[in-house]
Amino acid sequence: MSVFSKEATFTEEHGSLNGSTLGITALHFTNDTILQIRLNGEMDSTFKVVKRGIDTLGDHVSRPIAGFASSREESIDQDDEFAFQDEQLKDNLADFQVTIKLGDPNNHKIPVICTQIAELFSSVLVPLLRSTTVGNNTPLNASNLTITMSSKIFTEKQEGANSDFGRLVFLLAQIKSMYE
């Protein structure tokens, strides 16, 4: 078992969460990774994220985090800067199944946030840990993730249209920096 932990403070750009403490702890076991995300020490929801889907066998193949699965052709029409020769779009987030274990089943934002966190683990953190000496003693499992979090991070009174997105980016950045 390996443990990683980090604390951060929300800033005024995160609206009503300004000054609140974000605590993150990750416990890595051989068959599961448990991620705890606390807002001022409290958690109220638990989600199980399992990697499933048609492309789970092809994990050894490099895949983009988002966007077009194939490389963009260099011969782009001058009139249409967004023209692509091969328009196969791969939705990597569809590879994850989120099950609500505890919490509000009517909050549809949190399962989407859980898939974003799972994609961060699968695409960025597990390869990062495998390439470092720190990761040699860390049991790595990108296919089973249990997330216990405070849903108040994304349900507090919001100011501005991008406040959920800003909070998500802040959360993902803190999780990533916990492993660096």
mmCIF file of C-alpha atoms in Angstrom, residues 12-164:
data_model
loop_
_atom_site.group_PDB
_atom_site.id
_atom_site.type_symbol
_atom_site.label_atom_id
_atom_site.label_comp_id
_atom_site.label_asym_id
_atom_site.label_seq_id
_atom_site.Cartn_x
_atom_site.Cartn_y
_atom_site.Cartn_z
ATOM 1 C CA GLU A 12 -11.140 34.012 -4.570
ATOM 2 C CA GLU A 13 -11.494 32.947 -8.215
ATOM 3 C CA HIS A 14 -13.427 29.908 -6.912
ATOM 4 C CA GLY A 15 -16.255 32.066 -5.568
ATOM 5 C CA SER A 16 -17.865 31.028 -2.297
ATOM 6 C CA LEU A 17 -15.138 28.406 -1.685
ATOM 7 C CA ASN A 18 -12.556 31.161 -1.159
ATOM 8 C CA GLY A 19 -10.415 30.240 1.850
ATOM 9 C CA SER A 20 -11.819 26.706 2.128
ATOM 10 C CA THR A 21 -9.350 23.858 2.533
ATOM 11 C CA LEU A 22 -9.115 21.086 -0.037
ATOM 12 C CA GLY A 23 -7.595 17.888 1.344
ATOM 13 C CA ILE A 24 -6.679 15.020 -0.978
ATOM 14 C CA THR A 25 -5.463 11.558 0.018
ATOM 15 C CA ALA A 26 -4.822 8.624 -2.311
ATOM 16 C CA LEU A 27 -4.370 5.074 -1.060
ATOM 17 C CA HIS A 28 -3.012 2.622 -3.632
ATOM 18 C CA PHE A 29 -3.704 -1.083 -3.128
ATOM 19 C CA THR A 30 -2.963 -3.843 -5.625
ATOM 20 C CA ASN A 31 -6.588 -4.169 -6.720
ATOM 21 C CA ASP A 32 -8.028 -0.705 -6.026
ATOM 22 C CA THR A 33 -7.116 2.944 -5.608
ATOM 23 C CA ILE A 34 -9.036 4.936 -3.010
ATOM 24 C CA LEU A 35 -9.126 8.695 -3.488
ATOM 25 C CA GLN A 36 -10.483 10.919 -0.718
ATOM 26 C CA ILE A 37 -11.314 14.539 -1.570
ATOM 27 C CA ARG A 38 -12.280 16.624 1.463
ATOM 28 C CA LEU A 39 -13.689 20.144 1.658
ATOM 29 C CA ASN A 40 -12.838 21.545 5.095
ATOM 30 C CA GLY A 41 -12.402 17.971 6.326
ATOM 31 C CA GLU A 42 -15.783 16.600 5.235
ATOM 32 C CA MET A 43 -16.845 14.054 2.627
ATOM 33 C CA ASP A 44 -20.430 13.080 1.750
ATOM 34 C CA SER A 45 -20.393 10.969 -1.427
ATOM 35 C CA THR A 46 -18.725 7.761 -2.581
ATOM 36 C CA PHE A 47 -18.377 6.576 -6.162
ATOM 37 C CA LYS A 48 -16.889 3.445 -7.693
ATOM 38 C CA VAL A 49 -15.291 4.065 -11.082
ATOM 39 C CA VAL A 50 -14.473 0.993 -13.149
ATOM 40 C CA LYS A 51 -12.754 1.031 -16.499
ATOM 41 C CA ARG A 52 -14.932 -0.751 -19.023
ATOM 42 C CA GLY A 53 -15.713 -0.466 -22.688
ATOM 43 C CA ILE A 54 -14.516 -1.685 -25.994
ATOM 44 C CA ASP A 55 -11.086 -0.112 -25.890
ATOM 45 C CA THR A 56 -9.896 -1.347 -22.480
ATOM 46 C CA LEU A 57 -7.793 -4.064 -24.124
ATOM 47 C CA GLY A 58 -5.961 -1.482 -26.207
ATOM 48 C CA ASP A 59 -4.497 0.425 -23.251
ATOM 49 C CA HIS A 60 -0.974 -0.288 -24.409
ATOM 50 C CA VAL A 61 -1.626 1.863 -27.472
ATOM 51 C CA SER A 62 -1.054 5.566 -26.962
ATOM 52 C CA ARG A 63 -4.343 7.452 -27.100
ATOM 53 C CA PRO A 64 -5.119 11.149 -26.854
ATOM 54 C CA ILE A 65 -6.695 12.526 -23.690
ATOM 55 C CA ALA A 66 -9.285 14.358 -25.786
ATOM 56 C CA GLY A 67 -9.879 15.168 -29.414
ATOM 57 C CA PHE A 68 -9.214 13.341 -32.610
ATOM 58 C CA ALA A 69 -7.933 9.786 -32.352
ATOM 59 C CA SER A 70 -5.893 9.983 -35.526
ATOM 60 C CA SER A 71 -3.284 12.560 -36.365
ATOM 61 C CA ARG A 72 -4.331 15.704 -38.103
ATOM 62 C CA GLU A 73 -3.394 15.861 -41.777
ATOM 63 C CA GLU A 74 -1.060 18.675 -42.779
ATOM 64 C CA SER A 75 -2.904 19.413 -46.015
ATOM 65 C CA ILE A 76 -5.621 21.708 -44.652
ATOM 66 C CA ASP A 77 -7.661 23.847 -46.989
ATOM 67 C CA GLN A 78 -6.804 27.532 -46.649
ATOM 68 C CA ASP A 79 -10.502 28.460 -46.535
ATOM 69 C CA ASP A 80 -11.442 25.969 -43.823
ATOM 70 C CA GLU A 81 -8.995 25.934 -40.929
ATOM 71 C CA PHE A 82 -10.992 23.244 -39.105
ATOM 72 C CA ALA A 83 -11.108 20.722 -41.962
ATOM 73 C CA PHE A 84 -9.862 17.217 -41.127
ATOM 74 C CA GLN A 85 -9.126 14.368 -43.492
ATOM 75 C CA ASP A 86 -9.952 11.650 -40.978
ATOM 76 C CA GLU A 87 -12.714 12.561 -38.532
ATOM 77 C CA GLN A 88 -12.755 9.622 -36.135
ATOM 78 C CA LEU A 89 -13.622 10.970 -32.732
ATOM 79 C CA LYS A 90 -12.781 8.804 -29.717
ATOM 80 C CA ASP A 91 -14.541 9.516 -26.430
ATOM 81 C CA ASN A 92 -12.134 8.162 -23.803
ATOM 82 C CA LEU A 93 -14.475 9.105 -20.966
ATOM 83 C CA ALA A 94 -16.986 6.543 -22.219
ATOM 84 C CA ASP A 95 -14.527 3.841 -21.099
ATOM 85 C CA PHE A 96 -15.539 4.412 -17.464
ATOM 86 C CA GLN A 97 -18.610 3.256 -15.580
ATOM 87 C CA VAL A 98 -19.476 5.273 -12.468
ATOM 88 C CA THR A 99 -21.582 3.686 -9.726
ATOM 89 C CA ILE A 100 -22.946 5.848 -6.915
ATOM 90 C CA LYS A 101 -22.384 4.078 -3.590
ATOM 91 C CA LEU A 102 -23.329 6.954 -1.278
ATOM 92 C CA GLY A 103 -24.674 10.391 -2.095
ATOM 93 C CA ASP A 104 -27.283 12.199 -4.158
ATOM 94 C CA PRO A 105 -28.153 10.126 -7.255
ATOM 95 C CA ASN A 106 -29.805 13.177 -8.849
ATOM 96 C CA ASN A 107 -26.560 15.180 -8.991
ATOM 97 C CA HIS A 108 -25.439 14.450 -12.542
ATOM 98 C CA LYS A 109 -22.314 16.615 -12.402
ATOM 99 C CA ILE A 110 -20.396 14.431 -9.957
ATOM 100 C CA PRO A 111 -20.253 11.245 -12.108
ATOM 101 C CA VAL A 112 -18.854 13.350 -14.962
ATOM 102 C CA ILE A 113 -16.252 14.772 -12.578
ATOM 103 C CA CYS A 114 -15.394 11.228 -11.454
ATOM 104 C CA THR A 115 -14.756 10.173 -15.063
ATOM 105 C CA GLN A 116 -12.454 13.181 -15.497
ATOM 106 C CA ILE A 117 -10.503 12.121 -12.401
ATOM 107 C CA ALA A 118 -10.359 8.505 -13.617
ATOM 108 C CA GLU A 119 -9.063 9.631 -17.011
ATOM 109 C CA LEU A 120 -6.369 11.693 -15.254
ATOM 110 C CA PHE A 121 -5.289 8.587 -13.334
ATOM 111 C CA SER A 122 -5.412 6.333 -16.396
ATOM 112 C CA SER A 123 -3.724 8.631 -18.920
ATOM 113 C CA VAL A 124 -1.335 10.710 -16.839
ATOM 114 C CA LEU A 125 -0.703 9.516 -13.285
ATOM 115 C CA VAL A 126 -0.263 5.765 -13.741
ATOM 116 C CA PRO A 127 2.241 6.215 -16.609
ATOM 117 C CA LEU A 128 3.996 8.891 -14.530
ATOM 118 C CA LEU A 129 4.268 6.577 -11.526
ATOM 119 C CA ARG A 130 5.486 3.689 -13.667
ATOM 120 C CA SER A 131 8.295 5.855 -15.049
ATOM 121 C CA THR A 132 9.583 7.144 -11.700
ATOM 122 C CA THR A 133 11.450 5.462 -8.886
ATOM 123 C CA VAL A 134 8.659 6.466 -6.484
ATOM 124 C CA GLY A 135 6.253 4.336 -8.502
ATOM 125 C CA ASN A 136 8.344 1.174 -8.220
ATOM 126 C CA ASN A 137 6.909 0.482 -4.765
ATOM 127 C CA THR A 138 3.414 1.773 -5.567
ATOM 128 C CA PRO A 139 0.752 -0.778 -6.499
ATOM 129 C CA LEU A 140 -0.779 0.580 -9.694
ATOM 130 C CA ASN A 141 -4.327 -0.061 -10.767
ATOM 131 C CA ALA A 142 -5.971 2.308 -13.215
ATOM 132 C CA SER A 143 -9.073 0.192 -13.753
ATOM 133 C CA ASN A 144 -10.630 0.339 -10.235
ATOM 134 C CA LEU A 145 -10.983 3.666 -8.473
ATOM 135 C CA THR A 146 -13.087 4.468 -5.412
ATOM 136 C CA ILE A 147 -13.661 8.192 -4.941
ATOM 137 C CA THR A 148 -15.021 9.564 -1.681
ATOM 138 C CA MET A 149 -15.522 13.300 -1.908
ATOM 139 C CA SER A 150 -17.414 16.331 -0.720
ATOM 140 C CA SER A 151 -20.012 17.121 -3.367
ATOM 141 C CA LYS A 152 -20.227 20.628 -1.881
ATOM 142 C CA ILE A 153 -17.200 21.540 -3.980
ATOM 143 C CA PHE A 154 -19.484 21.542 -7.003
ATOM 144 C CA THR A 155 -22.819 22.491 -5.379
ATOM 145 C CA GLU A 156 -21.845 25.595 -3.410
ATOM 146 C CA LYS A 157 -23.289 28.912 -4.614
ATOM 147 C CA GLN A 158 -21.631 29.681 -7.917
ATOM 148 C CA GLU A 159 -20.604 33.004 -9.408
ATOM 149 C CA GLY A 160 -19.854 33.073 -13.130
ATOM 150 C CA ALA A 161 -20.495 30.647 -15.913
ATOM 151 C CA ASN A 162 -17.206 28.724 -15.649
ATOM 152 C CA SER A 163 -17.009 28.247 -11.886
ATOM 153 C CA ASP A 164 -17.615 24.452 -12.010
#
